């Protein structure tokens, strides 16, 4: 096992951080371990706000954006998103079977994005096509894929045009959605059109498939662990703790890249400037020094210091929203479908290669009319 080889391991030309201590050491020191230099390999024509920047630029972006993604700010979304979750789940009841990924885990995060940004839900299917096309423009490492199709580029251009028109129409116009509020900020904190489009692109790239993948992996684990599933049914108040545990076990973005800005030492290794390193979150989350019995699904751990949403200044800006999305799906699903299993004859497969990890599908069978 990687973790048994120390806090860092040389793999395929880069250094992997594999203990919670080494991951935290790297991610808490952006001045030594650059996110900007790591994301420069994407060659993005747009500024990927805020992840592709280091302090002090990243600090400015974070200060501007954080208030709009706080628990208090996203709380008003809970009821409309809950209603959307119910609308996705209830049509499945009488059928007694579904592909959970395709029918719930894929559409719900896109609808959340549209709701957050004040866009019509009727645009969902267009965004799904655009999102898949843009993700296809990068390889498994996240770098630009030279074999990307012309069709994918055309979809990316179409999304850019859509967002550009949207931002022009919302600029300075008061509204209740996050984008309108951001575009009404004035003075030194005002985002340029380019920065606002980059933020939207990043949200689509980093905020949609990650929630989809977390939901898929989480439901797979629950389907295979009926005792844990029954805990959620019997006591829905533990669902927030279940979200943390399921995300700990299966982080959808398990590798965080960084590049050293100067010579430094990590885990006893001297690294020259320009060294590429990756934090292996799934491995660090199983560090027995901080997480007893790390391979078990346990919804009663109490403190759960996982790294799945990142650590330090680049900690996931949308983590509170992601938690809300997952909680709502688990709550509304288990109210209506307490018993389910992976459909016999099917086997969930992980999509690969791609920048995040997720299931191609998750076919579930359950008693028809279980409402």
Short mmCIF file of C-alpha atoms in Angstrom, two decimals:
data_model
loop_
_atom_site.label_atom_id
_atom_site.label_comp_id
_atom_site.label_asym_id
_atom_site.label_seq_id
_atom_site.Cartn_x
_atom_site.Cartn_y
_atom_site.Cartn_z
CA UNK A 1 0.00 0.00 0.00
CA UNK A 2 1.18 3.53 -0.81
CA UNK A 3 0.72 4.79 2.74
CA UNK A 4 2.95 2.05 4.11
CA UNK A 5 5.87 3.51 2.13
CA UNK A 6 5.95 6.75 4.13
CA UNK A 7 4.38 10.17 3.83
CA UNK A 8 5.54 10.58 0.22
CA UNK A 9 6.14 8.20 -2.70
CA UNK A 10 7.77 8.69 -6.10
CA UNK A 11 5.26 7.78 -8.82
CA UNK A 12 5.41 8.25 -12.58
CA UNK A 13 7.77 11.20 -12.55
CA UNK A 14 6.17 13.12 -9.69
CA UNK A 15 6.09 12.95 -5.92
CA UNK A 16 2.86 11.78 -4.28
CA UNK A 17 1.94 13.06 -0.81
CA UNK A 18 0.20 10.18 0.94
CA UNK A 19 -0.13 10.99 4.65
CA UNK A 20 -2.46 13.53 6.21
CA UNK A 21 0.57 15.36 7.60
CA UNK A 22 2.39 15.75 4.28
CA UNK A 23 -0.81 16.69 2.43
CA UNK A 24 -1.57 19.39 4.99
CA UNK A 25 2.05 20.59 4.89
CA UNK A 26 1.85 21.12 1.13
CA UNK A 27 -1.66 22.56 0.87
CA UNK A 28 -1.20 25.01 3.75
CA UNK A 29 1.87 26.66 2.17
CA UNK A 30 0.83 28.23 -1.15
CA UNK A 31 3.96 30.39 -1.17
CA UNK A 32 6.09 27.22 -1.54
CA UNK A 33 3.66 24.96 -3.40
CA UNK A 34 1.98 26.86 -6.21
CA UNK A 35 -1.52 26.13 -7.48
CA UNK A 36 -1.12 28.71 -10.25
CA UNK A 37 1.93 27.01 -11.75
CA UNK A 38 0.21 23.64 -11.56
CA UNK A 39 -2.86 24.91 -13.44
CA UNK A 40 -0.82 26.83 -16.02
CA UNK A 41 -0.54 23.52 -17.91
CA UNK A 42 -4.25 23.78 -18.77
CA UNK A 43 -3.45 26.74 -21.03
CA UNK A 44 -6.90 28.11 -20.25
CA UNK A 45 -7.78 31.22 -22.25
CA UNK A 46 -9.83 32.34 -19.23
CA UNK A 47 -8.68 33.06 -15.66
CA UNK A 48 -9.82 30.04 -13.60
CA UNK A 49 -10.96 32.10 -10.61
CA UNK A 50 -9.85 31.49 -7.86
CA UNK A 51 -8.15 28.07 -8.03
CA UNK A 52 -5.52 28.93 -10.64
CA UNK A 53 -4.08 31.79 -8.59
CA UNK A 54 -1.82 32.07 -5.56
CA UNK A 55 -1.92 34.74 -2.85
CA UNK A 56 -2.16 37.71 -2.96
CA UNK A 57 -4.33 37.50 -6.11
CA UNK A 58 -6.10 34.42 -4.78
CA UNK A 59 -6.73 36.18 -1.47
CA UNK A 60 -8.56 39.00 -3.25
CA UNK A 61 -10.74 36.61 -5.22
CA UNK A 62 -11.51 34.56 -2.15
CA UNK A 63 -12.47 37.65 -0.16
CA UNK A 64 -14.86 38.75 -2.92
CA UNK A 65 -16.45 35.35 -3.49
CA UNK A 66 -16.58 33.77 -0.03
CA UNK A 67 -19.63 35.71 1.24
CA UNK A 68 -21.74 34.44 -1.66
CA UNK A 69 -20.94 30.77 -0.91
CA UNK A 70 -21.24 30.83 2.89
CA UNK A 71 -23.80 28.60 4.67
CA UNK A 72 -25.92 31.68 5.37
CA UNK A 73 -25.94 32.72 1.71
CA UNK A 74 -26.87 29.32 0.31
CA UNK A 75 -29.55 28.58 2.94
CA UNK A 76 -32.35 30.15 0.83
CA UNK A 77 -31.58 27.60 -1.89
CA UNK A 78 -32.50 24.65 0.29
CA UNK A 79 -36.25 24.61 -0.35
CA UNK A 80 -36.16 25.03 -4.16
CA UNK A 81 -33.35 22.47 -4.42
CA UNK A 82 -35.25 20.05 -2.19
CA UNK A 83 -38.28 20.37 -4.46
CA UNK A 84 -36.07 19.66 -7.48
CA UNK A 85 -34.60 16.59 -5.78
CA UNK A 86 -38.09 15.25 -5.08
CA UNK A 87 -39.09 15.92 -8.70
CA UNK A 88 -36.18 13.78 -9.91
CA UNK A 89 -36.76 10.91 -7.47
CA UNK A 90 -40.54 10.50 -7.36
CA UNK A 91 -40.99 9.47 -11.03
CA UNK A 92 -38.68 6.50 -10.34
CA UNK A 93 -40.80 4.99 -7.56
CA UNK A 94 -43.26 2.88 -9.53
CA UNK A 95 -40.61 1.65 -11.95
CA UNK A 96 -38.65 -0.14 -9.23
CA UNK A 97 -35.34 0.45 -10.98
CA UNK A 98 -33.17 3.27 -12.31
CA UNK A 99 -29.69 4.34 -13.30
CA UNK A 100 -29.06 6.56 -10.29
CA UNK A 101 -26.11 8.32 -11.93
CA UNK A 102 -27.88 9.24 -15.17
CA UNK A 103 -31.27 10.03 -13.67
CA UNK A 104 -30.38 11.72 -10.37
CA UNK A 105 -26.67 12.34 -9.79
CA UNK A 106 -26.01 13.93 -13.20
CA UNK A 107 -28.97 16.31 -13.58
CA UNK A 108 -29.23 17.55 -9.99
CA UNK A 109 -25.87 19.41 -9.75
CA UNK A 110 -26.54 21.07 -13.11
CA UNK A 111 -29.94 22.22 -11.88
CA UNK A 112 -28.25 23.50 -8.73
CA UNK A 113 -25.84 25.56 -10.83
CA UNK A 114 -28.72 27.00 -12.85
CA UNK A 115 -30.65 27.85 -9.68
CA UNK A 116 -27.60 29.43 -8.03
CA UNK A 117 -26.95 31.62 -11.06
CA UNK A 118 -30.60 32.46 -11.72
CA UNK A 119 -30.86 30.58 -15.01
CA UNK A 120 -33.88 28.66 -16.36
CA UNK A 121 -33.97 24.93 -15.62
CA UNK A 122 -34.94 24.44 -19.25
CA UNK A 123 -31.28 25.08 -20.08
CA UNK A 124 -30.20 21.95 -18.16
CA UNK A 125 -29.73 19.64 -21.12
CA UNK A 126 -27.73 22.25 -23.03
CA UNK A 127 -25.42 22.67 -20.05
CA UNK A 128 -24.98 18.91 -19.78
CA UNK A 129 -23.77 18.76 -23.38
CA UNK A 130 -21.47 21.75 -22.88
CA UNK A 131 -20.09 20.41 -19.61
CA UNK A 132 -19.23 17.00 -21.05
CA UNK A 133 -17.66 18.57 -24.12
CA UNK A 134 -15.44 20.90 -22.06
CA UNK A 135 -14.32 18.11 -19.76
CA UNK A 136 -13.38 16.16 -22.87
CA UNK A 137 -10.90 18.88 -23.82
CA UNK A 138 -8.51 17.78 -21.05
CA UNK A 139 -6.79 14.47 -20.38
CA UNK A 140 -6.73 12.46 -17.15
CA UNK A 141 -4.08 14.73 -15.64
CA UNK A 142 -6.17 17.82 -16.31
CA UNK A 143 -3.81 19.08 -19.03
CA UNK A 144 -5.08 20.19 -22.43
CA UNK A 145 -5.71 17.17 -24.64
CA UNK A 146 -4.18 17.68 -28.12
CA UNK A 147 -6.58 15.06 -29.54
CA UNK A 148 -9.68 16.98 -28.40
CA UNK A 149 -12.38 17.03 -31.08
CA UNK A 150 -13.46 20.02 -33.12
CA UNK A 151 -16.98 19.40 -31.86
CA UNK A 152 -15.77 19.78 -28.28
CA UNK A 153 -14.16 23.10 -29.13
CA UNK A 154 -17.36 24.29 -30.78
CA UNK A 155 -19.35 23.46 -27.64
CA UNK A 156 -16.82 25.37 -25.53
CA UNK A 157 -17.21 28.40 -27.80
CA UNK A 158 -21.01 28.12 -27.54
CA UNK A 159 -20.83 28.10 -23.74
CA UNK A 160 -18.47 31.07 -23.78
CA UNK A 161 -20.91 33.02 -25.96
CA UNK A 162 -23.82 32.11 -23.67
CA UNK A 163 -21.95 33.22 -20.55
CA UNK A 164 -20.64 36.38 -22.17
CA UNK A 165 -24.15 37.44 -23.19
CA UNK A 166 -25.44 36.54 -19.72
CA UNK A 167 -22.82 38.65 -17.96
CA UNK A 168 -23.47 41.64 -20.21
CA UNK A 169 -27.17 41.46 -19.40
CA UNK A 170 -26.68 41.04 -15.63
CA UNK A 171 -23.93 43.62 -15.11
CA UNK A 172 -25.17 46.20 -12.59
CA UNK A 173 -28.72 44.81 -12.55
CA UNK A 174 -29.84 43.89 -8.99
CA UNK A 175 -31.03 40.33 -8.53
CA UNK A 176 -31.31 37.56 -5.95
CA UNK A 177 -28.98 35.10 -7.68
CA UNK A 178 -25.25 34.83 -6.97
CA UNK A 179 -24.13 36.02 -10.40
CA UNK A 180 -26.27 39.17 -10.31
CA UNK A 181 -24.98 39.99 -6.83
CA UNK A 182 -21.38 39.51 -7.91
CA UNK A 183 -21.86 41.68 -10.97
CA UNK A 184 -23.27 44.48 -8.82
CA UNK A 185 -20.09 44.69 -6.72
CA UNK A 186 -18.34 47.99 -7.46
CA UNK A 187 -14.93 49.53 -6.94
CA UNK A 188 -11.72 47.56 -6.54
CA UNK A 189 -13.63 44.34 -5.84
CA UNK A 190 -15.60 44.40 -9.09
CA UNK A 191 -14.90 41.39 -11.32
CA UNK A 192 -14.09 42.00 -14.96
CA UNK A 193 -16.15 40.22 -17.61
CA UNK A 194 -13.23 37.87 -18.19
CA UNK A 195 -12.94 37.04 -14.48
CA UNK A 196 -16.70 36.45 -14.18
CA UNK A 197 -16.71 34.10 -17.18
CA UNK A 198 -13.68 32.29 -15.75
CA UNK A 199 -15.54 31.82 -12.46
CA UNK A 200 -18.53 30.35 -14.30
CA UNK A 201 -16.28 28.00 -16.28
CA UNK A 202 -14.54 26.85 -13.11
CA UNK A 203 -17.85 26.20 -11.38
CA UNK A 204 -18.95 24.06 -14.33
CA UNK A 205 -15.64 22.19 -14.48
CA UNK A 206 -15.09 21.74 -10.74
CA UNK A 207 -18.57 21.90 -9.22
CA UNK A 208 -20.79 19.68 -11.34
CA UNK A 209 -19.09 16.35 -11.96
CA UNK A 210 -17.56 16.33 -8.48
CA UNK A 211 -21.01 16.30 -6.84
CA UNK A 212 -22.25 13.79 -9.41
CA UNK A 213 -19.31 11.52 -8.66
CA UNK A 214 -19.68 11.86 -4.88
CA UNK A 215 -23.35 10.93 -5.06
CA UNK A 216 -22.63 7.94 -7.29
CA UNK A 217 -19.89 6.56 -5.07
CA UNK A 218 -21.91 7.27 -1.93
CA UNK A 219 -25.00 5.44 -3.15
CA UNK A 220 -22.87 2.53 -4.32
CA UNK A 221 -21.43 2.17 -0.81
CA UNK A 222 -24.88 2.43 0.76
CA UNK A 223 -26.26 -0.18 -1.63
CA UNK A 224 -23.46 -2.55 -0.60
CA UNK A 225 -23.81 -1.78 3.14
CA UNK A 226 -27.48 -2.30 4.10
CA UNK A 227 -26.76 -1.84 7.82
CA UNK A 228 -25.35 1.63 7.18
CA UNK A 229 -28.23 2.43 4.84
CA UNK A 230 -30.71 1.43 7.53
CA UNK A 231 -29.02 3.88 9.90
CA UNK A 232 -29.91 6.75 7.56
CA UNK A 233 -33.48 5.55 7.20
CA UNK A 234 -33.96 5.14 10.95
CA UNK A 235 -32.21 8.38 11.92
CA UNK A 236 -32.00 11.01 9.15
CA UNK A 237 -30.26 13.41 11.55
CA UNK A 238 -26.99 11.54 10.94
CA UNK A 239 -27.08 12.25 7.20
CA UNK A 240 -24.71 15.26 7.47
CA UNK A 241 -22.17 12.98 9.22
CA UNK A 242 -22.79 10.34 6.53
CA UNK A 243 -21.99 12.92 3.83
CA UNK A 244 -18.62 13.60 5.47
CA UNK A 245 -17.80 9.91 5.81
CA UNK A 246 -18.80 8.97 2.26
CA UNK A 247 -16.81 11.89 0.83
CA UNK A 248 -13.84 10.92 3.01
CA UNK A 249 -13.80 7.44 1.52
CA UNK A 250 -14.29 8.49 -2.10
CA UNK A 251 -13.09 12.02 -2.91
CA UNK A 252 -14.17 12.70 -6.51
CA UNK A 253 -11.08 14.83 -7.19
CA UNK A 254 -8.50 12.61 -5.47
CA UNK A 255 -5.33 14.31 -6.76
CA UNK A 256 -4.39 17.96 -6.11
CA UNK A 257 -1.39 19.15 -8.17
CA UNK A 258 1.18 21.68 -7.02
CA UNK A 259 4.57 22.96 -8.26
CA UNK A 260 7.36 24.05 -5.91
CA UNK A 261 8.35 27.70 -6.20
CA UNK A 262 11.81 27.25 -4.64
CA UNK A 263 13.98 24.51 -3.23
CA UNK A 264 12.27 23.02 -0.19
CA UNK A 265 12.20 19.87 1.92
CA UNK A 266 9.13 17.67 2.44
CA UNK A 267 9.07 14.38 4.31
CA UNK A 268 12.89 14.40 4.35
CA UNK A 269 13.12 14.84 0.57
CA UNK A 270 14.87 17.86 -0.93
CA UNK A 271 12.81 19.16 -3.87
CA UNK A 272 14.25 21.68 -6.34
CA UNK A 273 12.16 24.58 -7.60
CA UNK A 274 9.75 23.50 -10.33
CA UNK A 275 9.12 20.03 -8.89
CA UNK A 276 5.64 18.66 -9.63
CA UNK A 277 3.92 17.03 -6.68
CA UNK A 278 0.41 15.72 -6.05
CA UNK A 279 -1.57 15.30 -2.85
CA UNK A 280 -3.31 11.91 -2.87
CA UNK A 281 -6.43 12.71 -0.89
CA UNK A 282 -8.00 9.25 -0.82
CA UNK A 283 -4.79 7.82 0.63
CA UNK A 284 -4.38 10.63 3.18
CA UNK A 285 -8.00 10.19 4.24
CA UNK A 286 -7.12 6.64 5.26
CA UNK A 287 -4.23 7.67 7.49
CA UNK A 288 -4.66 5.47 10.56
CA UNK A 289 -2.79 8.00 12.69
CA UNK A 290 -5.79 10.33 12.39
CA UNK A 291 -8.63 7.99 11.38
CA UNK A 292 -9.04 4.67 13.23
CA UNK A 293 -10.32 1.76 11.11
CA UNK A 294 -10.09 3.97 8.01
CA UNK A 295 -11.51 1.48 5.51
CA UNK A 296 -14.77 1.02 7.43
CA UNK A 297 -17.92 3.05 6.75
CA UNK A 298 -18.65 4.69 10.11
CA UNK A 299 -21.22 7.47 10.48
CA UNK A 300 -20.36 8.04 14.15
CA UNK A 301 -16.74 9.17 13.98
CA UNK A 302 -17.43 12.60 15.44
CA UNK A 303 -14.53 14.71 14.22
CA UNK A 304 -13.72 13.61 10.68
CA UNK A 305 -10.60 15.47 9.47
CA UNK A 306 -10.69 14.42 5.81
CA UNK A 307 -9.09 16.38 2.98
CA UNK A 308 -11.68 15.76 0.27
CA UNK A 309 -12.63 19.44 -0.01
CA UNK A 310 -8.99 20.51 0.09
CA UNK A 311 -7.01 22.20 2.85
CA UNK A 312 -5.78 25.75 3.40
CA UNK A 313 -6.45 28.83 1.29
CA UNK A 314 -7.64 26.78 -1.69
CA UNK A 315 -10.20 24.80 0.30
CA UNK A 316 -13.22 24.23 -1.97
CA UNK A 317 -15.21 27.44 -2.29
CA UNK A 318 -18.40 25.48 -3.00
CA UNK A 319 -18.02 22.90 -0.21
CA UNK A 320 -21.09 24.14 1.71
CA UNK A 321 -23.21 23.99 -1.42
CA UNK A 322 -21.90 20.50 -2.28
CA UNK A 323 -22.76 19.30 1.21
CA UNK A 324 -26.27 20.72 0.86
CA UNK A 325 -26.78 18.97 -2.50
CA UNK A 326 -25.68 15.59 -1.17
CA UNK A 327 -27.70 15.92 2.03
CA UNK A 328 -30.89 16.73 0.13
CA UNK A 329 -30.54 13.77 -2.24
CA UNK A 330 -29.80 11.32 0.59
CA UNK A 331 -32.70 12.67 2.66
CA UNK A 332 -35.31 12.63 -0.07
CA UNK A 333 -34.18 9.32 -1.57
CA UNK A 334 -34.24 7.42 1.73
CA UNK A 335 -37.64 8.85 2.69
CA UNK A 336 -39.09 7.26 -0.43
CA UNK A 337 -36.80 4.34 -1.25
CA UNK A 338 -35.42 2.83 1.97
CA UNK A 339 -34.59 -0.54 0.40
CA UNK A 340 -32.49 -0.87 -2.73
CA UNK A 341 -29.62 -2.88 -4.16
CA UNK A 342 -27.33 -2.89 -7.15
CA UNK A 343 -29.25 -4.48 -10.01
CA UNK A 344 -28.19 -8.13 -10.43
CA UNK A 345 -26.05 -8.65 -13.49
CA UNK A 346 -24.72 -5.10 -13.45
CA UNK A 347 -21.41 -3.88 -12.06
CA UNK A 348 -20.62 -0.18 -11.56
CA UNK A 349 -17.58 0.87 -13.59
CA UNK A 350 -15.33 3.85 -12.94
CA UNK A 351 -14.88 6.31 -15.79
CA UNK A 352 -11.24 6.50 -16.81
CA UNK A 353 -9.22 8.30 -17.99
CA UNK A 354 -10.57 11.65 -16.81
CA UNK A 355 -9.61 14.41 -14.38
CA UNK A 356 -12.05 13.28 -11.69
CA UNK A 357 -13.17 9.83 -10.59
CA UNK A 358 -16.78 8.75 -10.95
CA UNK A 359 -19.06 5.95 -12.02
CA UNK A 360 -20.31 5.50 -15.57
CA UNK A 361 -23.63 4.36 -14.13
CA UNK A 362 -25.23 2.86 -11.04
CA UNK A 363 -28.21 0.62 -11.76
CA UNK A 364 -30.36 0.17 -8.67
CA UNK A 365 -33.37 -2.08 -8.07
CA UNK A 366 -35.96 -1.42 -5.37
CA UNK A 367 -39.56 -2.37 -4.52
CA UNK A 368 -41.93 -0.64 -6.97
CA UNK A 369 -44.39 1.78 -5.42
CA UNK A 370 -42.24 2.03 -2.27
CA UNK A 371 -43.57 5.52 -1.50
#
